[in-house]
C-alpha cells in the first residue's frame, strides 16, 4: 500500500496547505498524537469512555425486512446511530478531547454543518470541563435549530457564520481563523477526514473503531468478513472509519455514496469525487468542487452533512487507486430510502445515511442471496424530520 | 532583471519601503486600477495585488469583504494579470494569491503568465515553505520570486528552513501577529522582537505586515523592518472615500517614515 502517511500524504493527496502561523501547532499535534496513540493510559481512558460514555461496541443488526424486500444479499446495519449523541461523530471528538487535554489546551473550537459534529464536540468539552466555541453557518443555524439548542445546553457558544455562502465550508474557514488567532491555548477539533495533515489520519484512526467492530461482529454473525461495506461520503469520516480495516482485502467491496443532490448534471450536488477537480481546500490537496478559475463552488444536498464541496484526501486516494468504489444518490432517492428504512426497519436514519441505504439495494442485488453486506448506519434522523416532512409534503 | 532583483532594489538603507495592498477588482474592476495609480502617485515602493479567492482563510473581515465584492464584480485571474501589467512597468508588483488559484491554472502556466505581466513575486498565504519547494524550479525559470512568510509561532527550526530558501526570495513577509489580516491601531507587542529574530535567520529584506493600521504603527515598524505592508487599513479607506482618500493617507505614511533611524537596515548586496 503506497500510503505515505508519514509525510502527510496519501499518494498524491493531502499535505499541509495552511498559514505559517499554524505550522507549529500541526507539528505539536502530530507529536502528541504519535506519543499518546501508543500510551497504554491514553488507550485505556479512550476505550473506557467509548464503552461507558458512548455505549460501544454498537450493534451489528440484521435488516431482515430490507433483505427480504430486495431479495439479494443479507443486509446488516452497523448501528452508529445508537452511539451517544446519535451519530459516529463522537468517536472522533472523544479521541481528540483526550489529546487536547494531554496537550494542555483548555479551549476547544469546532465547525459544524448539520450540527452533529458540533453536538459531539460540545458533549466531550462538557465532559472534560473545557470552554467550547462552535462555528456554524448562519443558514445552518436556522435549518438545524434543535442542534443549536443542544450545543447551548451543553455549555458551548454557537457562533453563526455570515461570511461567504454561510454554510459548512465557511464555518471551517471561520474556525481556522479563530485557531490562527488563539493557537496557543486552543485545540481545533475538526469534524471529518479533511484539513491539513495530520488531521485526516487522526480522525480516520479514531473512526476506525467502526470498521474494527464490523470485522469482529461479521465473523461472529456469519463466520467471515463481509462481501461489501457501504457508507455515505460527504467529507468522508464515517466511510473511512468503516472501510479502513478492510483496505487491501480483495474480497471486500468498499462502496462510498456521495450526494448527487438535484442530479450531477444540475451542478447542485455534493459529489466531489464524481464531479470535482483536484484542488486545495482547507489545507489539503483533494477533489474539490470548483470553477475553472479555482473558486470553490457551493455544494448542495438535502442532507446538511453531505453539503461540503470537497472530500478527504484518503478517499481521493482510494478512488484513484480503485481500492474503493464511489457512487452517488440524489436527494429524491435518499428521501425514498429514508422513508423505506423508517417503515421497514423501525429506524429513522439520518438523511446522510439514507444515501448509503438507497444504494445498498443495488449492491445487495448485484451480490445476490447468501452474500453479506454491511451498511454503516452513521446517524439517527431526528434532526432531519422537519426537512424530510417538508420535502415529502412537496413531493406528494 | 528578475523579479527577485526588482524586489531587492525596492528596499533601501535610507528608509523602510512602503508596500500598499489592494484587492484586484475592488471597489470595481476599473476602480482597482485607480487605487493602484493612487498608490504609485503616493510613492509606493512595491504594490501588492490580492487575487480574490472564495475562501480567504488568512484574511479578516475587511479584506474578506473586498474579495467577495471583487468576485461579484467578475475579477478573475486573467483580470488580475491585466491589472498587474498596467502597473508593473512603474513599480514592482507582488501577487498575494491563495494556492488553489495557482494550482487550478497549473503552476507552469501561472508563473509564465505572471512573468508576462511583469509580476516580481508571489506571496501565498496558505503555502508554507515546505510545500512551496515543489515550485522553486518554475519560480527560478520564470524569474518570479516566491516570498515566504514567517509568523510569531514560527520555531527556530522552521525559521532555519525558511532561511535556507531566502537567497531566492524577493523578501520575507513577517506576519506581525498570530491572527488574520485586519487594521489595528498599535503595533502588536511581540512584533519588534519577531522582526529581529527573523532578520537574524534570513538573508533577505524583511517586510512586516498584518494589522498595521495607523501612521504611528507604520513609523514604529519602519524603524525595524525593511518594508511596511499595509492592507486592511487602505481597503477601509478605499471603501470610505475611494482611491483618493487611500492615496492621501498613504502619502502621509510615506512622508512620516523618512528619517526614521534604522540601526539594522537591510544592506543591499
XYZ file of C-alpha atoms in Angstrom:
665
model
C 0.000 0.000 0.000
C 1.578 3.291 -1.087
C 0.059 5.430 1.641
C 2.759 7.891 2.546
C 1.056 8.912 5.741
C 4.389 9.535 7.417
C 4.872 12.681 5.367
C 1.242 13.712 5.496
C 0.216 12.452 2.072
C -1.992 9.651 0.819
C -0.354 9.035 -2.530
C -0.518 12.477 -4.113
C -3.287 13.736 -1.805
C -3.260 15.586 1.491
C -0.435 17.797 2.666
C -0.390 20.863 4.811
C -1.553 23.967 2.950
C -2.100 26.367 5.821
C -0.762 29.700 7.015
C 2.705 29.546 8.549
C 1.167 30.564 11.888
C -0.439 27.106 12.194
C 2.528 25.002 11.158
C 3.982 24.665 14.623
C 0.592 23.727 16.100
C 0.250 20.966 13.498
C 3.723 19.684 14.300
C 2.852 19.698 18.003
C -0.406 17.878 17.337
C 1.398 15.259 15.297
C 3.995 14.720 18.009
C 1.340 14.478 20.716
C -0.666 12.032 18.655
C 2.336 9.811 17.937
C 3.144 9.808 21.628
C -0.316 9.131 23.047
C -1.725 6.714 20.500
C 0.716 4.157 21.875
C 0.354 5.205 25.509
C -1.493 2.480 27.462
C -3.097 5.010 29.832
C -4.431 7.041 26.922
C -5.788 3.966 25.179
C -7.376 2.704 28.384
C -9.075 6.032 29.051
C -10.378 6.213 25.478
C -11.618 2.612 25.480
C -13.277 3.071 28.870
C -15.178 6.146 27.726
C -16.055 4.533 24.415
C -17.699 1.758 26.421
C -19.309 3.671 29.310
C -19.989 7.088 27.784
C -20.589 6.315 24.116
C -22.024 2.815 24.510
C -19.577 0.900 22.323
C -19.481 -1.534 20.750
C -22.503 -0.507 18.714
C -24.533 -3.490 17.457
C -24.427 -5.100 14.055
C -28.075 -5.696 13.218
C -29.584 -7.933 10.566
C -32.006 -5.833 8.494
C -34.404 -8.673 7.823
C -37.216 -6.914 6.033
C -34.984 -4.944 3.680
C -33.105 -8.150 2.911
C -36.383 -9.864 2.020
C -37.704 -6.917 0.068
C -34.589 -6.546 -2.056
C -34.111 -10.292 -2.488
C -30.335 -10.083 -2.691
C -27.516 -10.251 -0.182
C -28.157 -10.249 3.552
C -28.207 -6.647 4.689
C -26.687 -5.702 8.022
C -26.682 -2.300 9.714
C -23.757 -1.109 11.794
C -25.702 0.905 14.356
C -23.624 4.064 14.832
C -26.953 5.845 15.306
C -27.034 4.201 18.734
C -23.764 5.830 19.790
C -24.166 8.631 22.338
C -25.337 11.894 20.667
C -26.798 9.875 17.811
C -24.001 9.551 15.280
C -20.462 8.308 14.684
C -19.073 11.830 15.198
C -18.490 11.175 18.904
C -15.745 8.597 18.144
C -13.536 11.352 16.786
C -14.397 14.100 19.259
C -13.750 11.799 22.215
C -10.300 10.851 20.923
C -9.443 14.470 20.172
C -10.591 15.842 23.535
C -8.248 13.394 25.222
C -5.434 14.666 23.007
C -6.342 18.302 23.706
C -6.370 17.566 27.412
C -2.947 15.909 27.275
C -1.637 18.886 25.271
C -2.875 21.281 27.950
C -5.334 23.098 25.661
C -8.295 24.450 27.593
C -10.243 25.989 24.765
C -11.910 23.885 22.083
C -13.231 25.083 18.755
C -15.100 23.213 16.043
C -17.076 23.771 12.874
C -20.377 22.118 12.190
C -22.796 21.772 9.300
C -25.860 19.846 10.370
C -24.788 20.237 13.966
C -23.919 16.588 14.692
C -20.206 17.239 14.978
C -20.907 20.412 16.941
C -23.055 18.489 19.404
C -20.445 15.736 19.685
C -17.745 18.341 20.350
C -19.840 20.270 22.878
C -20.546 16.954 24.597
C -16.933 15.953 25.121
C -15.965 19.537 26.023
C -18.582 19.388 28.783
C -17.249 16.014 29.896
C -13.737 17.431 30.227
C -14.705 20.874 31.519
C -13.339 22.771 28.515
C -14.513 26.034 27.033
C -16.128 25.316 23.666
C -16.910 27.525 20.663
C -18.680 26.073 17.633
C -18.801 27.848 14.272
C -21.922 27.176 12.247
C -23.110 28.787 9.025
C -25.946 31.195 9.670
C -28.090 29.275 7.167
C -27.462 26.062 9.080
C -28.266 27.583 12.479
C -31.729 28.221 11.086
C -32.117 24.830 9.382
C -30.858 22.877 12.407
C -32.194 24.808 15.370
C -32.584 21.705 17.501
C -28.854 21.059 17.428
C -28.080 24.705 18.207
C -30.120 24.384 21.388
C -28.421 21.076 22.263
C -24.976 22.667 21.936
C -26.033 25.608 24.072
C -27.453 23.295 26.739
C -24.082 21.564 26.812
C -22.425 24.893 27.560
C -20.987 25.676 24.131
C -21.098 29.038 22.445
C -22.522 28.761 18.927
C -21.212 31.454 16.583
C -23.275 31.976 13.418
C -21.001 32.462 10.412
C -22.136 35.142 7.998
C -19.228 35.122 5.554
C -19.257 33.517 2.100
C -22.068 31.051 1.482
C -22.918 30.912 5.231
C -22.690 27.106 5.322
C -20.226 24.397 6.362
C -17.227 25.424 4.259
C -17.440 28.962 5.637
C -17.743 27.598 9.171
C -14.454 25.748 8.576
C -12.829 28.971 7.320
C -14.000 30.783 10.430
C -12.782 28.010 12.744
C -9.358 28.139 11.072
C -9.285 31.935 11.500
C -10.083 31.509 15.191
C -7.364 28.882 15.511
C -4.774 31.124 13.827
C -5.662 33.830 16.342
C -5.791 31.701 19.504
C -3.444 28.875 18.643
C -1.582 28.933 21.964
C -4.439 27.778 24.184
C -6.886 26.372 21.635
C -7.315 22.978 20.005
C -9.358 22.727 16.828
C -11.435 19.537 16.720
C -12.036 19.179 13.018
C -15.087 17.066 12.245
C -14.037 14.913 9.342
C -11.118 13.360 7.494
C -10.199 16.694 5.919
C -7.891 19.563 6.755
C -4.124 19.730 6.938
C -2.021 16.755 7.944
C -2.153 15.136 10.489
C -5.938 15.670 10.826
C -7.120 13.268 8.104
C -5.117 10.467 9.685
C -6.048 11.265 13.298
C -9.761 11.470 12.529
C -9.556 8.261 10.495
C -7.805 6.408 13.278
C -10.401 7.451 15.854
C -13.223 6.451 13.472
C -11.624 3.130 12.571
C -13.243 1.617 15.667
C -16.328 1.269 13.426
C -14.573 -0.975 10.914
C -12.732 -2.966 13.561
C -16.016 -3.763 15.272
C -17.652 -4.670 11.949
C -14.796 -7.076 11.270
C -15.222 -8.860 14.618
C -19.024 -8.803 14.572
C -19.188 -10.105 10.998
C -17.166 -13.153 11.967
C -19.422 -13.722 14.972
C -22.618 -13.297 12.956
C -21.846 -15.014 9.684
C -18.443 -16.533 10.179
C -16.461 -14.461 7.683
C -15.720 -10.965 6.522
C -18.492 -9.015 4.774
C -18.674 -9.083 0.972
C -19.318 -5.352 0.876
C -19.220 -2.365 3.223
C -21.231 0.723 2.301
C -21.195 4.198 3.740
C -22.214 7.698 2.753
C -19.455 10.171 1.902
C -19.590 13.900 2.471
C -16.077 14.691 3.533
C -15.881 11.031 4.460
C -15.235 10.269 8.127
C -17.795 7.529 8.733
C -16.858 5.840 5.467
C -13.119 5.876 6.174
C -13.824 4.527 9.652
C -15.859 1.666 8.244
C -13.541 0.959 5.290
C -10.102 1.267 6.715
C -9.605 -2.143 8.328
C -10.753 -3.742 5.056
C -8.423 -1.800 2.766
C -6.211 -4.283 0.993
C -8.606 -7.208 1.469
C -9.515 -8.140 -2.064
C -12.761 -9.928 -1.216
C -14.425 -6.950 0.447
C -16.059 -4.354 -1.798
C -15.878 -0.880 -0.312
C -18.587 1.427 -1.616
C -18.860 5.117 -0.786
C -22.038 7.003 -1.679
C -21.906 10.720 -2.400
C -24.748 13.218 -2.608
C -25.959 13.777 -6.173
C -28.346 16.461 -4.851
C -30.647 17.587 -7.668
C -28.618 15.455 -10.076
C -24.984 15.538 -11.173
C -25.970 17.362 -14.388
C -27.721 20.120 -12.429
C -24.476 21.314 -10.847
C -26.299 21.317 -7.495
C -24.776 18.427 -5.615
C -22.047 17.440 -3.177
C -20.316 14.794 -5.283
C -16.690 15.945 -5.168
C -15.321 12.595 -6.353
C -17.798 12.236 -9.211
C -17.676 15.824 -10.438
C -14.824 17.645 -8.690
C -11.326 18.504 -9.818
C -8.081 18.219 -7.926
C -7.515 21.283 -5.780
C -6.697 22.612 -2.346
C -9.333 23.423 0.230
C -8.927 23.784 3.983
C -5.331 22.699 3.971
C -5.425 19.526 1.887
C -4.960 18.586 -1.742
C -8.019 16.558 -2.700
C -11.020 16.535 -5.040
C -12.859 19.844 -4.821
C -15.930 21.356 -6.465
C -14.573 24.465 -8.141
C -14.760 26.772 -11.119
C -12.252 26.915 -13.986
C -10.519 29.711 -12.122
C -10.212 27.709 -8.895
C -13.004 29.412 -6.961
C -14.690 26.938 -4.627
C -18.311 26.411 -5.630
C -21.205 25.771 -3.295
C -22.283 22.221 -2.702
C -25.917 21.179 -2.402
C -27.539 18.245 -0.681
C -30.806 17.730 1.160
C -28.594 16.406 3.955
C -26.572 19.202 5.532
C -23.798 16.758 6.442
C -23.044 15.952 2.788
C -23.205 19.606 1.804
C -19.425 20.073 1.524
C -17.516 20.938 -1.665
C -14.536 18.634 -1.070
C -13.749 15.111 0.049
C -10.981 13.808 2.280
C -7.562 13.155 0.726
C -7.625 9.465 1.631
C -10.906 8.933 -0.237
C -9.346 10.768 -3.179
C -6.522 8.249 -2.995
C -8.737 5.167 -2.528
C -10.832 6.192 -5.544
C -7.885 6.879 -7.855
C -6.249 3.594 -6.865
C -9.577 1.768 -7.365
C -9.322 0.402 -3.821
C -12.811 1.687 -3.067
C -15.630 2.493 -5.478
C -17.853 5.543 -5.268
C -21.397 6.161 -6.437
C -23.919 8.929 -5.904
C -27.584 9.174 -4.944
C -29.970 12.096 -5.496
C -31.985 13.965 -2.856
C -35.100 12.217 -4.102
C -33.619 8.726 -3.896
C -32.274 9.472 -0.423
C -35.699 10.585 0.737
C -37.257 7.374 -0.562
C -34.694 5.335 1.363
C -35.298 7.492 4.436
C -38.981 6.573 4.404
C -38.338 2.965 3.451
C -35.875 2.364 6.285
C -38.181 4.039 8.797
C -41.131 1.823 7.845
C -39.382 -1.435 7.055
C -36.864 -1.494 9.883
C -38.247 0.885 12.513
C -35.186 3.106 12.263
C -35.355 6.733 11.166
C -31.900 7.231 9.673
C -30.080 10.493 9.146
C -30.606 11.827 5.630
C -26.854 11.416 5.097
C -27.126 7.730 5.969
C -30.180 7.366 3.733
C -27.875 7.869 0.742
C -25.961 4.709 1.667
C -29.187 2.783 2.309
C -30.522 3.813 -1.083
C -27.503 2.500 -2.920
C -27.410 -0.664 -0.812
C -30.384 -2.001 -2.785
C -28.305 -2.058 -5.963
C -25.285 -3.649 -4.322
C -27.443 -6.240 -2.492
C -28.923 -7.323 -5.828
C -25.524 -7.428 -7.526
C -24.082 -9.592 -4.769
C -27.099 -11.907 -4.641
C -28.510 -14.164 -1.920
C -26.157 -15.785 0.539
C -23.687 -12.921 0.482
C -23.406 -10.323 3.249
C -23.444 -6.565 3.004
C -22.896 -4.079 5.828
C -24.291 -0.551 5.671
C -22.786 1.864 8.133
C -25.857 3.409 9.728
C -23.887 6.516 10.590
C -26.543 8.540 12.382
C -30.119 8.862 13.524
C -32.592 11.067 11.718
C -34.298 13.075 14.459
C -32.505 16.210 13.264
C -33.950 15.695 9.782
C -37.638 15.206 10.457
C -38.508 18.795 9.589
C -36.514 18.800 6.351
C -37.972 15.438 5.405
C -41.556 16.334 6.211
C -41.307 19.490 4.121
C -39.731 17.647 1.210
C -42.158 14.737 1.353
C -45.155 17.072 1.536
C -43.951 18.884 -1.570
C -43.483 15.608 -3.351
C -46.921 14.304 -2.635
C 16.102 41.901 -14.179
C 14.441 39.021 -12.422
C 11.574 39.589 -10.034
C 13.890 38.868 -7.154
C 16.257 41.612 -8.272
C 13.392 44.080 -8.832
C 12.192 43.457 -5.331
C 15.608 43.642 -3.728
C 16.152 47.010 -5.457
C 12.940 48.335 -3.926
C 14.413 48.119 -0.435
C 16.898 50.769 0.593
C 19.062 51.518 3.587
C 17.650 55.028 3.983
C 14.073 54.195 4.856
C 11.627 51.338 5.020
C 9.860 50.512 1.773
C 6.161 51.338 1.588
C 4.178 48.343 0.345
C 0.451 49.015 -0.016
C -2.015 46.219 -0.789
C -5.084 46.372 -2.980
C -7.711 43.755 -3.731
C -7.951 43.294 -7.501
C -11.474 44.163 -8.619
C -12.348 46.318 -5.602
C -14.278 48.556 -5.411
C -14.860 47.903 -9.131
C -12.768 46.442 -11.929
C -11.753 49.938 -13.082
C -11.694 51.333 -9.560
C -8.893 48.937 -8.602
C -6.726 50.397 -11.377
C -7.299 53.846 -9.897
C -6.291 52.536 -6.471
C -3.038 51.254 -7.979
C -2.411 54.637 -9.647
C -3.072 56.433 -6.354
C -0.540 54.175 -4.603
C 2.117 54.892 -7.219
C 1.420 58.625 -7.032
C 1.771 58.452 -3.235
C 5.251 56.959 -3.606
C 4.666 53.227 -3.109
C 7.859 51.189 -3.434
C 6.074 47.875 -4.081
C 2.371 47.275 -4.819
C 0.727 44.106 -3.576
C -2.239 42.905 -5.577
C -4.591 40.497 -3.848
C -6.090 37.885 -6.199
C -9.654 37.363 -4.933
C -10.415 33.858 -3.656
C -13.712 32.430 -2.453
C -12.221 31.085 0.794
C -9.549 33.513 2.051
C -8.835 31.849 5.383
C -5.900 34.085 6.327
C -7.960 37.233 5.940
C -10.086 39.117 8.418
C -13.498 40.677 7.715
C -12.220 43.799 5.895
C -10.291 42.029 3.173
C -12.879 39.218 3.006
C -15.465 41.884 2.265
C -13.379 43.331 -0.558
C -12.664 39.955 -2.151
C -16.319 38.917 -2.000
C -17.226 42.178 -3.748
C -14.410 41.737 -6.262
C -15.600 38.245 -7.179
C -19.102 39.615 -7.682
C -17.557 42.246 -9.944
C -16.104 39.432 -12.032
C -12.452 39.706 -11.030
C -10.865 36.511 -12.371
C -7.174 35.646 -12.643
C -6.928 36.993 -16.213
C -8.219 40.334 -14.997
C -5.725 40.342 -12.094
C -2.861 39.707 -14.516
C -4.057 42.539 -16.726
C -4.311 44.866 -13.742
C -0.759 43.945 -12.733
C 0.670 44.535 -16.180
C -0.714 48.089 -16.119
C 1.348 48.881 -13.011
C 4.390 46.656 -13.195
C 6.480 48.825 -15.522
C 6.491 51.583 -12.946
C 6.658 49.735 -9.635
C 7.480 46.165 -8.607
C 4.223 44.218 -8.237
C 3.653 41.269 -5.937
C 0.633 38.972 -6.124
C -0.965 37.911 -2.876
C -2.628 34.715 -4.046
C -4.111 31.634 -2.394
C -2.628 28.399 -3.562
C -5.706 26.986 -5.273
C -5.699 29.857 -7.766
C -2.189 28.805 -8.807
C -2.996 25.102 -8.722
C -6.166 25.428 -10.812
C -4.284 27.245 -13.585
C -1.300 24.930 -13.270
C 1.887 26.262 -11.693
C 3.721 26.258 -15.026
C 1.127 28.409 -16.745
C 0.568 30.609 -13.697
C 4.253 31.519 -13.366
C 4.582 32.061 -17.133
C 1.563 34.387 -17.164
C 2.802 36.193 -14.053
C 6.209 36.755 -15.670
C 4.494 38.023 -18.821
C 2.518 40.512 -16.703
C 5.729 41.752 -15.126
C 4.957 40.413 -11.677
C 8.052 40.244 -9.493
C 6.942 37.900 -6.754
C 4.191 35.851 -5.160
C 3.083 35.765 -1.547
C 0.983 32.630 -0.992
C -0.539 32.751 2.492
C -1.596 29.093 2.568
C 1.619 27.671 1.137
C 4.226 27.113 3.842
C 7.824 26.863 2.750
C 7.744 23.047 2.947
C 5.015 22.751 0.312
C 6.421 25.634 -1.768
C 9.605 23.707 -2.508
C 7.939 21.927 -5.426
C 7.527 25.270 -7.240
C 11.044 26.601 -6.736
C 12.196 25.375 -10.150
C 9.462 27.096 -12.131
C 9.890 30.176 -9.956
C 13.585 30.415 -10.898
C 12.916 29.617 -14.524
C 10.334 32.388 -14.853
C 12.049 34.911 -12.592
C 9.012 35.291 -10.363
C 10.152 35.030 -6.752
C 8.266 33.193 -4.025
C 8.222 35.317 -0.883
C 7.911 33.089 2.186
C 6.085 34.069 5.372
C 7.312 33.938 8.944
C 4.992 34.202 11.948
C 5.243 34.693 15.712
C 4.691 30.943 16.133
C 7.485 30.031 13.709
C 10.040 27.970 15.606
C 13.795 28.311 15.244
C 13.852 25.064 13.291
C 11.244 26.318 10.839
C 12.984 29.677 10.608
C 16.112 27.827 9.537
C 14.110 26.112 6.772
C 12.771 29.479 5.663
C 16.266 30.958 5.876
C 17.575 28.241 3.590
C 15.339 29.376 0.691
C 15.629 33.137 1.177
C 18.575 33.644 -1.152
C 15.986 33.045 -3.908
C 13.207 35.066 -2.286
C 12.330 38.674 -3.005
C 11.685 39.350 0.632
C 10.363 37.593 3.710
C 6.835 38.518 4.738
C 6.845 38.746 8.501
C 3.368 38.288 9.976
C 3.186 40.678 12.920
C 0.610 38.797 14.945
C -0.930 35.344 15.327
C -4.185 36.052 13.605
C -5.807 37.160 10.402
C -5.394 40.388 8.460
C -7.128 43.461 9.849
C -6.251 47.014 10.819
C -5.041 47.546 14.381
C -4.074 50.905 15.905
C -0.849 49.871 17.617
C 1.907 47.509 16.579
C 1.448 44.168 18.387
C 3.773 43.842 21.408
C 5.900 40.981 20.058
C 6.339 42.375 16.554
C 9.705 44.061 17.058
C 11.244 41.049 18.778
C 9.896 38.847 15.990
C 11.399 41.081 13.303
C 14.799 40.860 14.951
C 14.540 37.101 15.264
C 13.571 36.698 11.603
C 16.209 39.105 10.403
C 18.974 37.198 12.137
C 17.879 33.980 10.405
C 17.327 35.074 6.810
C 19.333 36.685 4.057
C 16.658 38.843 2.506
C 14.784 42.028 3.248
C 12.095 41.524 5.878
C 8.741 43.262 5.458
C 6.210 43.493 8.252
C 2.502 43.073 7.580
C -0.855 42.105 9.150
C -2.538 44.748 11.229
C -0.558 47.908 10.559
C -3.469 50.318 10.780
C -2.115 53.704 11.808
C 0.681 56.072 10.860
C 2.208 55.625 14.315
C 2.318 51.847 13.910
C 3.839 52.225 10.447
C 6.559 54.510 11.808
C 7.294 52.099 14.632
C 7.507 49.219 12.151
C 9.691 51.297 9.826
C 12.391 51.571 12.463
C 12.887 47.802 12.394
C 11.502 46.429 9.163
C 12.828 46.797 5.633
C 9.305 47.197 4.364
C 5.907 48.019 5.781
C 2.897 46.258 4.261
C -0.455 47.975 4.704
C -3.646 46.275 3.561
C -6.862 46.340 5.567
C -6.496 49.990 6.611
C -6.150 51.062 2.978
C -9.065 48.900 1.871
C -11.189 50.535 4.599
C -10.174 53.947 3.281
C -10.973 52.954 -0.313
C -14.386 51.824 0.892
C -14.983 55.099 2.716
C -13.545 57.635 0.332
C -12.262 55.943 -2.783
C -8.723 55.783 -4.199
C -8.005 59.446 -3.411
C -8.551 59.018 0.316
C -6.369 55.911 0.457
C -3.651 57.574 -1.608
C -3.653 60.661 0.557
C -3.289 58.637 3.764
C -0.529 56.555 2.202
C 1.371 59.691 1.183
C 1.303 60.801 4.833
C 2.773 57.467 5.916
C 5.379 57.646 3.183
C 6.471 61.072 4.423
C 6.405 60.011 8.066
C 8.839 57.115 7.584
C 11.500 59.348 6.019
C 14.240 59.958 8.536
C 13.178 57.204 10.932
C 16.512 55.876 12.234
C 17.176 52.310 11.146
C 20.059 50.721 13.017
C 19.611 47.289 11.401
C 18.664 48.215 7.848
C 18.914 45.652 5.071
C 22.242 46.230 3.360
C 21.801 45.848 -0.372
C 24.319 43.464 -1.866
